[in-house]
XYZ file of C-alpha atoms in Angstrom:
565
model
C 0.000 0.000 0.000
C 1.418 3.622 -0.537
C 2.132 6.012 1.993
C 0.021 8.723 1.656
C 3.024 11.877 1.287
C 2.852 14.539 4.417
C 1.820 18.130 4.090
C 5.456 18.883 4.307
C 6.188 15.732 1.566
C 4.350 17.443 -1.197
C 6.198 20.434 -0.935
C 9.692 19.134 -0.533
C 8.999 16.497 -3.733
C 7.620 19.200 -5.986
C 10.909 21.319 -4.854
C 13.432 18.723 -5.664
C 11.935 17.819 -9.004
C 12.226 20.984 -10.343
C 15.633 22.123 -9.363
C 17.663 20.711 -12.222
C 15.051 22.920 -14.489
C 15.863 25.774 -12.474
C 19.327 25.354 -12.706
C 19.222 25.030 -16.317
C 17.476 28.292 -16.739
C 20.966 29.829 -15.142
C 24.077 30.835 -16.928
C 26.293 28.373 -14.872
C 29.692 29.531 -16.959
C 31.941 32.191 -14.460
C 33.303 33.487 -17.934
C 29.623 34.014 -19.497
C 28.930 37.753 -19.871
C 25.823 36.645 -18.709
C 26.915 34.441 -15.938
C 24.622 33.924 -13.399
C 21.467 35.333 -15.364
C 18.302 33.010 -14.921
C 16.804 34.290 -18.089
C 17.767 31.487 -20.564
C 15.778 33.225 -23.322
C 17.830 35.890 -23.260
C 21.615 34.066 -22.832
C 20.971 31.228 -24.436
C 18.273 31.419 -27.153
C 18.835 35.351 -27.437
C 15.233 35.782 -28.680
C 14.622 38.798 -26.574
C 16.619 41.995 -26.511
C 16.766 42.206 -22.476
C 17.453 40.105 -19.610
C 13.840 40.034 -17.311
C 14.926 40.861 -13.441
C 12.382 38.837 -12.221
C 13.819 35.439 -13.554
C 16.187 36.376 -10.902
C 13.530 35.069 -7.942
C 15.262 31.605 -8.874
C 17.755 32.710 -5.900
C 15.967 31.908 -3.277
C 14.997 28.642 -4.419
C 18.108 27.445 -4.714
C 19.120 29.399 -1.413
C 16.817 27.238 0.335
C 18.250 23.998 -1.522
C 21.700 24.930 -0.609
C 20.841 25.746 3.022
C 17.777 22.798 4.069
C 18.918 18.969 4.582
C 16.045 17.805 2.567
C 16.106 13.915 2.574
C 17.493 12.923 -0.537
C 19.080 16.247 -1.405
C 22.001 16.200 -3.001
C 22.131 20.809 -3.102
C 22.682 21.232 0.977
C 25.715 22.280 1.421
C 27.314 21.833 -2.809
C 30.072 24.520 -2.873
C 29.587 24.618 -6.725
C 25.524 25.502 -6.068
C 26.789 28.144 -4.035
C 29.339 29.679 -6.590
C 26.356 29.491 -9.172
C 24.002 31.560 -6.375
C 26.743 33.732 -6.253
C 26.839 34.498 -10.035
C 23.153 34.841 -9.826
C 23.218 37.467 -7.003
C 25.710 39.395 -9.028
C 24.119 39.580 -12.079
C 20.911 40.583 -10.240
C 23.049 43.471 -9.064
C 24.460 44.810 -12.710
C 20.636 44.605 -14.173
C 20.079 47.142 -11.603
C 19.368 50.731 -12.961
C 21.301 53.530 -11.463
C 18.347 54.863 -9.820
C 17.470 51.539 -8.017
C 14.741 49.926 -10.266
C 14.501 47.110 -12.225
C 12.634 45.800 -15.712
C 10.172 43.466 -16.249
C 8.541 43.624 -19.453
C 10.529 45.814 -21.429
C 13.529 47.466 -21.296
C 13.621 51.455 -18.977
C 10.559 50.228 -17.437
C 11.689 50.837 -14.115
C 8.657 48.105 -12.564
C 7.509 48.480 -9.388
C 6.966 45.055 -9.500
C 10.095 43.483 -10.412
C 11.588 46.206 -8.093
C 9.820 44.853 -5.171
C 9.615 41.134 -6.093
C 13.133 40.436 -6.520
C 14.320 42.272 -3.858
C 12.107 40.383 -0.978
C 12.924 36.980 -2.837
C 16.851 38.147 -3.021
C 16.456 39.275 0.913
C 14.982 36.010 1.554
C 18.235 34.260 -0.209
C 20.328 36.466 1.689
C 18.759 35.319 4.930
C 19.160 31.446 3.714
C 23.343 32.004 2.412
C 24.602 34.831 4.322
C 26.769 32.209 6.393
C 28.291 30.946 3.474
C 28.393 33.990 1.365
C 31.682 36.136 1.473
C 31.664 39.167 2.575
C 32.207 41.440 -0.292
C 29.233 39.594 -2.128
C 27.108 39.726 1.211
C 27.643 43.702 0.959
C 26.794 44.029 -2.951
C 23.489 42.149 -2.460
C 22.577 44.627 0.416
C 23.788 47.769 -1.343
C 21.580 46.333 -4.202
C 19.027 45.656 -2.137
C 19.404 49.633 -0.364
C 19.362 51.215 -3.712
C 15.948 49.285 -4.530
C 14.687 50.490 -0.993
C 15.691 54.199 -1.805
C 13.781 54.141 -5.109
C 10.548 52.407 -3.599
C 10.240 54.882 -1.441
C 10.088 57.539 -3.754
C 7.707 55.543 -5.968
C 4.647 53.636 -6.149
C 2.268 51.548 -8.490
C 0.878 54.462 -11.062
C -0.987 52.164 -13.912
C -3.499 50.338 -11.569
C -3.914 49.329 -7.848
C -2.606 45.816 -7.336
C -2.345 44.723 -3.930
C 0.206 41.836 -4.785
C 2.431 44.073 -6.254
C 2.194 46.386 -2.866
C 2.226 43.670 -0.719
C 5.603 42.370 -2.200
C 7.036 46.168 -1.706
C 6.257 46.015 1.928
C 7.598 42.897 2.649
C 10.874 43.743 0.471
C 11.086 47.169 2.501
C 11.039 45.078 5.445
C 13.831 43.605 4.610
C 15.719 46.050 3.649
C 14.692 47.929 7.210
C 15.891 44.490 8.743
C 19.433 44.709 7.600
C 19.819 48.771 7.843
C 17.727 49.188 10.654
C 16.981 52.627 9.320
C 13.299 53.387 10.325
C 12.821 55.262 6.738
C 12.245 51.680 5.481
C 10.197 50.666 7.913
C 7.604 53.944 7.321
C 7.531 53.434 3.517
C 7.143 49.341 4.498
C 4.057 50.491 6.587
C 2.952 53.072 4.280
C 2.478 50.573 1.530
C 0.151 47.991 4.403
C -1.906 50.632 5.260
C -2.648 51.812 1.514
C -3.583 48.113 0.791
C -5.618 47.566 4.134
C -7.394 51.092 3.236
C -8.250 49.592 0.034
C -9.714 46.572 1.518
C -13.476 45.924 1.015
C -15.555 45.516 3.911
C -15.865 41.375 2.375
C -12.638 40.945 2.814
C -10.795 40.992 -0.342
C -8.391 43.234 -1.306
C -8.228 45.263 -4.542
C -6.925 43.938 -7.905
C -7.612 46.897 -10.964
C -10.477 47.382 -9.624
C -12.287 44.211 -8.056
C -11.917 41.179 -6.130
C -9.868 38.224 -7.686
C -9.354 34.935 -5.716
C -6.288 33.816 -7.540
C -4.225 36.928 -7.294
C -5.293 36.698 -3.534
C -3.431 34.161 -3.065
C -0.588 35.327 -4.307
C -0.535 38.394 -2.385
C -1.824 37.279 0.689
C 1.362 35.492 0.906
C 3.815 38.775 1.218
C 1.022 39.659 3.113
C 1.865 36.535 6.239
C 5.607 36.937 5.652
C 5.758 40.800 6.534
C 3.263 39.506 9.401
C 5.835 37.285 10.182
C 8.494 39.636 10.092
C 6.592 42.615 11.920
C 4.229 41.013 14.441
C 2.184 43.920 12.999
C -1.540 43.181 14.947
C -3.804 45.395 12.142
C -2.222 42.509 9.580
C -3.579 40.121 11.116
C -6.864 40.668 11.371
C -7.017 41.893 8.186
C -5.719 38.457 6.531
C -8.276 36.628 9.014
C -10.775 38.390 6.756
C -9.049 37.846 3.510
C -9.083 34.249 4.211
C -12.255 33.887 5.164
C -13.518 35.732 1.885
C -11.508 33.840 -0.156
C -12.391 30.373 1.544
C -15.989 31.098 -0.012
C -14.610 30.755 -3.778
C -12.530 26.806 -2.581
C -14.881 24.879 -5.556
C -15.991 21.098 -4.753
C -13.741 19.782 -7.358
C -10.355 21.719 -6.083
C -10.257 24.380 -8.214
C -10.209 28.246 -7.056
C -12.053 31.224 -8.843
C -12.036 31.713 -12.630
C -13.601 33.787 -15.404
C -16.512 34.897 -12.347
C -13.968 37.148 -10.533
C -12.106 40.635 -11.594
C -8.683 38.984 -13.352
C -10.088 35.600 -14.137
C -7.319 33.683 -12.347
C -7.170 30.466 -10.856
C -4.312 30.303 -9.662
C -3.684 28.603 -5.673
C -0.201 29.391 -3.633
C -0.315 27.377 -1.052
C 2.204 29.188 1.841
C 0.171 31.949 3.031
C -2.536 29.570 4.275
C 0.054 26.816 5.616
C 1.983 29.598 7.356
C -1.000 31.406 8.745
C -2.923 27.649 9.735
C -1.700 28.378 13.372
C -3.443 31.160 13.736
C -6.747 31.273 11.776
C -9.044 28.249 11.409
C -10.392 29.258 7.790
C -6.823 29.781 7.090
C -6.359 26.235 7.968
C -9.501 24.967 6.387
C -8.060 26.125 3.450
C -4.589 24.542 3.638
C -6.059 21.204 4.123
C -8.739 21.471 1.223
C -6.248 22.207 -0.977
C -3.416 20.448 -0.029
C -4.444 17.468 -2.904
C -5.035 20.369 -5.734
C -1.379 21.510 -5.059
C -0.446 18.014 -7.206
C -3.462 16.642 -8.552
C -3.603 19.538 -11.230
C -7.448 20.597 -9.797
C -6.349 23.936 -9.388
C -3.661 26.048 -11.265
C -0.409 25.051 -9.616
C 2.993 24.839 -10.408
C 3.099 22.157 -13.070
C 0.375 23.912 -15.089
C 2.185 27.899 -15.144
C 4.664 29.510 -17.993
C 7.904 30.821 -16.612
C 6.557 33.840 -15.989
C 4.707 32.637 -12.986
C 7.293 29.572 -12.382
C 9.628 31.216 -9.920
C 6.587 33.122 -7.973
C 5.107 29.473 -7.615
C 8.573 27.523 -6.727
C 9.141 30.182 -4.198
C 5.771 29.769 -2.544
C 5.935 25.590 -2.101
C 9.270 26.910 -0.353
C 7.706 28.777 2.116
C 4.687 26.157 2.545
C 6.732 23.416 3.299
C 9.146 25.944 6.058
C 5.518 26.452 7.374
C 4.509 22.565 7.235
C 7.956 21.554 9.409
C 7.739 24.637 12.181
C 8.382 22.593 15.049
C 6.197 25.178 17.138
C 3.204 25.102 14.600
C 0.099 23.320 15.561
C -2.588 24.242 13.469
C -6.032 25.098 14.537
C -9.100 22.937 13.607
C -10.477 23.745 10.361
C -13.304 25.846 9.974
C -15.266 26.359 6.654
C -17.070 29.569 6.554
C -20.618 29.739 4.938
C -20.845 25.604 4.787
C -24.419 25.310 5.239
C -27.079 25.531 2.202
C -28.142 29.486 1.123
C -27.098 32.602 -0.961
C -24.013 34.449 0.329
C -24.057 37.343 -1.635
C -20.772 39.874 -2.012
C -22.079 42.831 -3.432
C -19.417 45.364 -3.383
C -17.492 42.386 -5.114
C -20.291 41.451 -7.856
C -20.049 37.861 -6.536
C -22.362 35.114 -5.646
C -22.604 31.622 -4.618
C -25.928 29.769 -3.904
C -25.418 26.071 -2.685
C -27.675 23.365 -2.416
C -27.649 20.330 -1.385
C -26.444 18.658 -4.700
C -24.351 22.185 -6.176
C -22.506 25.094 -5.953
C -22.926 27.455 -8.771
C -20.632 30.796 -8.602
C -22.407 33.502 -10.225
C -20.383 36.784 -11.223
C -23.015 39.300 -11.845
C -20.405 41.933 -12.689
C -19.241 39.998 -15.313
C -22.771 39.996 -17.083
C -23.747 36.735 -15.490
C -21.001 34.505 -15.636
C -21.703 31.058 -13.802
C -19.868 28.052 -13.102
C -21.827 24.735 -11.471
C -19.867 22.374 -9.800
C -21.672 19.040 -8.437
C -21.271 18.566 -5.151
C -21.276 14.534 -4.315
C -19.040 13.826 -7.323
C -16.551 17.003 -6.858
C -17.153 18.005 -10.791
C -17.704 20.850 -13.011
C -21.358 20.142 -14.501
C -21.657 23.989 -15.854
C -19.424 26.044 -17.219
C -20.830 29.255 -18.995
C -18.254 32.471 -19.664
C -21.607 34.583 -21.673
C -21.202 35.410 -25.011
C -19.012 36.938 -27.441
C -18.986 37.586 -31.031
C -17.936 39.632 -33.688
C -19.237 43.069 -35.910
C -18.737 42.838 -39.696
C -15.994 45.244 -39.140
C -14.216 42.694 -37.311
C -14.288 44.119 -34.181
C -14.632 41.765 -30.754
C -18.104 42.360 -28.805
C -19.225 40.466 -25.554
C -21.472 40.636 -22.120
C -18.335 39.078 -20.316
C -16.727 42.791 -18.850
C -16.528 44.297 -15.367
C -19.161 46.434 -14.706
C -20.202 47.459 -11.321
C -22.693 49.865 -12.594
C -25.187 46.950 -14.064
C -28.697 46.660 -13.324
C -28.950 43.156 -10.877
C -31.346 41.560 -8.627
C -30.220 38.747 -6.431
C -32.462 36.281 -4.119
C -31.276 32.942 -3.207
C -33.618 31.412 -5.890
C -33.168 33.756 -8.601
C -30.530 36.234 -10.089
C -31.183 38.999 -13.100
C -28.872 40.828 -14.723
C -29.020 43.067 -16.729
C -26.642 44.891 -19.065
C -25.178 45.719 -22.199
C -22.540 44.279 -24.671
C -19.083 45.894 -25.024
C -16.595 45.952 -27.671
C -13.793 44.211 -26.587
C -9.890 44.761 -27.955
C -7.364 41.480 -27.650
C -4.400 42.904 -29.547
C -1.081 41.188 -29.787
C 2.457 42.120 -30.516
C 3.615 42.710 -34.382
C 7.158 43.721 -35.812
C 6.399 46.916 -36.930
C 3.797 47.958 -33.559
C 7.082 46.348 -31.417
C 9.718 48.236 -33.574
C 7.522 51.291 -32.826
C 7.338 50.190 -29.142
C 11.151 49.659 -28.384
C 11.716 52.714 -30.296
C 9.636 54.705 -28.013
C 10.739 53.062 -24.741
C 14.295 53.827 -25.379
C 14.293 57.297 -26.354
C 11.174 59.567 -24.803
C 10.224 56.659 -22.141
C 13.212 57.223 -20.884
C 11.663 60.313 -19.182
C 9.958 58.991 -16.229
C 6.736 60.805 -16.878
C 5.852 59.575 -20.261
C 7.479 56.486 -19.118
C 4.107 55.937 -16.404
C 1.907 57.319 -19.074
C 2.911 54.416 -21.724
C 2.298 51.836 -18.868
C -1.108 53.693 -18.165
C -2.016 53.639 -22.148
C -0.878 49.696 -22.044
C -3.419 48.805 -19.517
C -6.010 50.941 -20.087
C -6.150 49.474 -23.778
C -6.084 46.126 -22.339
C -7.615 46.241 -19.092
C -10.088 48.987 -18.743
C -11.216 50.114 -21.859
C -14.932 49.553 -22.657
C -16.961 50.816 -25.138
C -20.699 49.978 -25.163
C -22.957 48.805 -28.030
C -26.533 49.492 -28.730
C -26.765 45.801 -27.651
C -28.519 45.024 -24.583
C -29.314 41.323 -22.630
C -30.982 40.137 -19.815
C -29.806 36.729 -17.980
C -31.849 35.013 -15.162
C -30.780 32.141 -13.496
C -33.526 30.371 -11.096
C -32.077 27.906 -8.855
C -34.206 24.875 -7.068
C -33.099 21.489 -5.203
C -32.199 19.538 -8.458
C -31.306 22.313 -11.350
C -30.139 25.700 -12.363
C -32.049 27.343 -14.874
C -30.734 29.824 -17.633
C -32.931 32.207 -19.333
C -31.110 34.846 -21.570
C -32.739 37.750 -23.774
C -30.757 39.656 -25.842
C -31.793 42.953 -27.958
C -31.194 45.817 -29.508
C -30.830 48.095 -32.929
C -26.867 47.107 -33.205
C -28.070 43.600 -33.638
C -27.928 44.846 -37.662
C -23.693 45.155 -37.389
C -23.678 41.733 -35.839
C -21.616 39.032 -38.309
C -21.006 36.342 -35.584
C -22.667 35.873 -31.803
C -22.109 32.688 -29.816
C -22.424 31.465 -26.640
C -18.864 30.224 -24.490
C -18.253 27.653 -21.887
C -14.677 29.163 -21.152
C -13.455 32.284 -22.673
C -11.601 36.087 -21.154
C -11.787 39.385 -22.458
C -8.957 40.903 -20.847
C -5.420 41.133 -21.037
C -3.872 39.116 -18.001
C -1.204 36.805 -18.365
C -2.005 34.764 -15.119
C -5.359 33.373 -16.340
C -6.054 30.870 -18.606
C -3.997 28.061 -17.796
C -5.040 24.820 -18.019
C -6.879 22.701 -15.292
C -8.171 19.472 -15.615
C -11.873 20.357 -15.101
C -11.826 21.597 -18.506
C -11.542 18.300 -20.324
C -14.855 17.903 -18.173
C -18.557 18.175 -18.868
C -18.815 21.445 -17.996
C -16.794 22.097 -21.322
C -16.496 20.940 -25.275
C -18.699 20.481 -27.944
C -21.820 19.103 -26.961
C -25.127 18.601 -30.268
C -27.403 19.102 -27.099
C -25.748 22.775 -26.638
C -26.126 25.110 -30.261
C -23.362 28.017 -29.802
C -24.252 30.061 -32.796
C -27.170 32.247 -32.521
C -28.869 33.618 -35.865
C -27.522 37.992 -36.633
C -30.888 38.326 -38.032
C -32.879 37.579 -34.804
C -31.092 39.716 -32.460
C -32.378 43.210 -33.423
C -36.164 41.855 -33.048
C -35.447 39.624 -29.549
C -33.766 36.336 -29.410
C -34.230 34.315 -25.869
C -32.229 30.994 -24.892
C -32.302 28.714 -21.978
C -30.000 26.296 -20.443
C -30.898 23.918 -17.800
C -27.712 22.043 -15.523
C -29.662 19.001 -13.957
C -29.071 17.078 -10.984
C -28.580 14.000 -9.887
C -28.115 12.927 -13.601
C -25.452 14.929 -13.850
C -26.855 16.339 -17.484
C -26.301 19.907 -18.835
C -28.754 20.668 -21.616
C -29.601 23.458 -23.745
C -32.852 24.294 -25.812
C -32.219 27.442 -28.046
């Protein structure tokens, strides 16, 4: 019979399997000009013009290799592993700008983010090596880390509010305060806490461009517990307590965590803020335990489904789960699930719902025009997946109900939900030689200049992000829910109807730029998704301007999802 692994197991294994791919994402040569740079794109397929600072995080991963007597690891204590963390520290150090900052996306971005990022994961590589490390590199990494310090504090996040991106500049300031001990730090540390916690919504989550996104939650919730950690700081506490407990709402049946219902439409789950925070917050627990089995199962969006753009972020995180999972002095409270019992809990400053029943849960974001996603509950499955629809003008041009709006017109009871809205054109551009020639050549001469620099970023995600321009195009959804189904009814209307080439409904689709959505899960291979004869996607042009209505039904116990048109 096999052992069933320990909290601490899955970590560790997932660790260890992946550190020959990390190393192999670093220049290992001493000679390299690029010699200890973990972004092999750039030194070894030289497909991209500039070395991303944020490949960089890889540090700490292999810090904590180097420093942890993992059973079966053959990194603690490998004097060549730490010349190669060495070389990586370095060139971490000459990517640096002279004003402190660092790039993420392009080249003179000077990124808040990949400011903050890799200086907390560099700090927290610092605090794994510095017995090892010589001196002189010890003081480089700190000067680095200074100069960082000294240009987050005289800059902050102008393009959008992200919490996970402020959280990760407090908990880097922290420890930058921790090895100066100059208080300035410490303020700008605090300054960036209370900015997120006066952000907070009274449900508990915390802002991401706009609204409330599980996924990213997770993420940032995690900087969140380590500056907690760090600074005992009381007001942090409670406030994750209620994170948590919001988020713990959005844990689906089958493993899986938010989706195309929530602000960013991610789905992502780190793990470590939850293990480290178990101790001290039974939903917190509740949570590390439900989701323990999605960490490797591939339920939820973990490490073995992300690009490399989220790889290190993720790596990092089992690191600090499985410190949390072998804390001698943790003993974690008894889990508590908020909200378990049958009923409507309604988050209306978030545009979320969830009604369960006996047999379902069904996640309804009404912000998002109705987006719904049903999820059995005695067979842990997605039955229902619907994303609203999106089509296309005859001048090409991308239209669909799926877009935040907080200003719709809604009613919700825990047997029925209306929306009510209208359609929005919809831009999903992508990168070309001539738009990218024009790009670099603008971000190396005038965005140079700081101001026009934060204007391009604003531009960027405004076109991709925010913008929304409404059609003469209207719709109404209700969903009724009872015992044993959830009932669709859509009407949709309205004189643009007559510049409508293409309208169809979607099981899964986004219609914003974010690069942390979309990856795969296995629920998608599911019932809730692919073609199905019972389910017609197209819906006739010609109807629309007069009135065209649909209806789905999801079923239970037979665990059928059909569709009359």
């Amino acid at each position: 019979m096999n052992r069933r692994p320990s909290a601490s197991e899955i970590y560790s294994t997932s660790i260890l399997e992946q550190a020959p791919h990390v190393l192999s994402l670093m220049d290992r040569e001493p000679l390299s000009p690029t010699a200890g740079c973990c972004d092999r794109t750039y030194w070894a397929w030289k497909f991209v013009d500039f070395p991303g600072a944020r490949f960089q995080e890889a540090l700490c991963v292999l810090s904590f290799l180097y420093s942890t007597p993992l059973e079966n690891n053959p990194y603690f204590h490998n004097a060549r592993l730490l010349d190669w963390i060495g070389l990586g520290m370095r060139f971490w150090s000459t990517i640096q700008h002279s004003d402190g900052s660092f790039d993420e996306a392009y080249p003179l971005e000077r990124s808040l983010a990949a400011t903050a990022f890799t200086t907390f994961y560099l700090g927290e590589a610092l605090e794994f090596t510095r017995n090892d490390l010589s001196k002189d590199l010890q003081t480089q990494v700190r000067q680095t880390m200074v100069r960082a310090g000294r240009w987050l504090i005289k800059n902050d996040e102008t393009h959008g509010f992200l919490s996970n991106h402020l959280s990760a500049a407090a908990a880097a300031l922290y420890h930058i305060y921790r090895i100066t001990g100059e208080e300035i730090f410490e303020q700008r540390s605090q300054y960036f806490i209370e900015k997120i916690l006066s952000r907070q919504s009274r449900e508990g989550w915390y802002e991401e461009y706009g609204g409330a996104d599980p996924g990213y939650q997770t993420h940032g919730s995690f900087y969140l517990v380590r500056h907690w950690q760090l600074s005992q700081n009381k007001d942090l506490a409670e406030s994750l307590g209620r994170s948590m407990t919001f988020l713990a709402h959005f844990v689906h049946p089958d493993g899986s965590l938010g989706g195309e219902y929530a602000s960013r439409n991610t789905q992502t789950y780190y793990p470590a803020a939850f293990e480290m925070f178990a101790a001290y917050h039974p939903v917190a627990a509740w949570i590390a335990e439900t989701m323990r089995p999605s960490v490797v199962n591939g339920a939820a969006v973990s490490l073995r489904s992300v690009d490399s753009y989220n790889y290190f972020p993720f790596l990092n995180n089992f690191v600090f789960a499985y410190l949390a999972c072998v804390d001698k002095n943790r003993i974690p409270l008894q889990p508590e699930e908020p909200s378990c019992q049958p009923g409507l809990v309604w988050f209306p400053e978030a545009g979320i719902a969830r009604i369960r029943r006996k047999r379902y849960d069904a996640y309804i974001g009404i912000a998002k025009g109705g987006v719904i996603k049903v999820f059995d509950r005695f067979h842990k499955k997605l039955v229902y997946s619907d994303c609203g629809y999106i089509g296309r003008l005859h001048t090409g041009q991308l239209f669909s109900t799926q877009c935040e709006d907080p200003h719709r017109i809604f009613s919700v009871a825990p047997d029925k939900i209306e929306v009510k809205g209208t359609f929005f054109e919809i831009s999903r551009p992508t990168m070309e030689p001539f738009r990218f020639v024009a790009f670099r050549l603008f971000t190396l001469s005038f965005g140079r200049l700081t101001g026009l620099g934060r204007w391009l970023k604003r531009y960027l995600v405004k076109v991709l992000i925010y913008r929304k321009r409404p059609l003469k195009l209207q719709f109404k959804r209700t969903i009724k829910f009872d015992e044993t189904s959830v009932n669709i009814y859509d009407e949709i209307s309205g004189p643009d109807g007559e510049r409508v080439e293409n309208l169809q409904w979607g099981e899964v689709f986004t219609t914003i730029h974010m690069g942390s959505s979309r990856y795969f899960i296995n629920h998608e291979l599911g019932e809730g998704f692919g073609p199905n004869p019972h389910r017609p996607r197209e819906i006739n042009p010609k109807q629309i301007v007069s009135g065209v209505k649909l209806q789905r039904r999801s079923n239970f116990p037979e665990d059928q999802v059909g569709e009359d048109g």
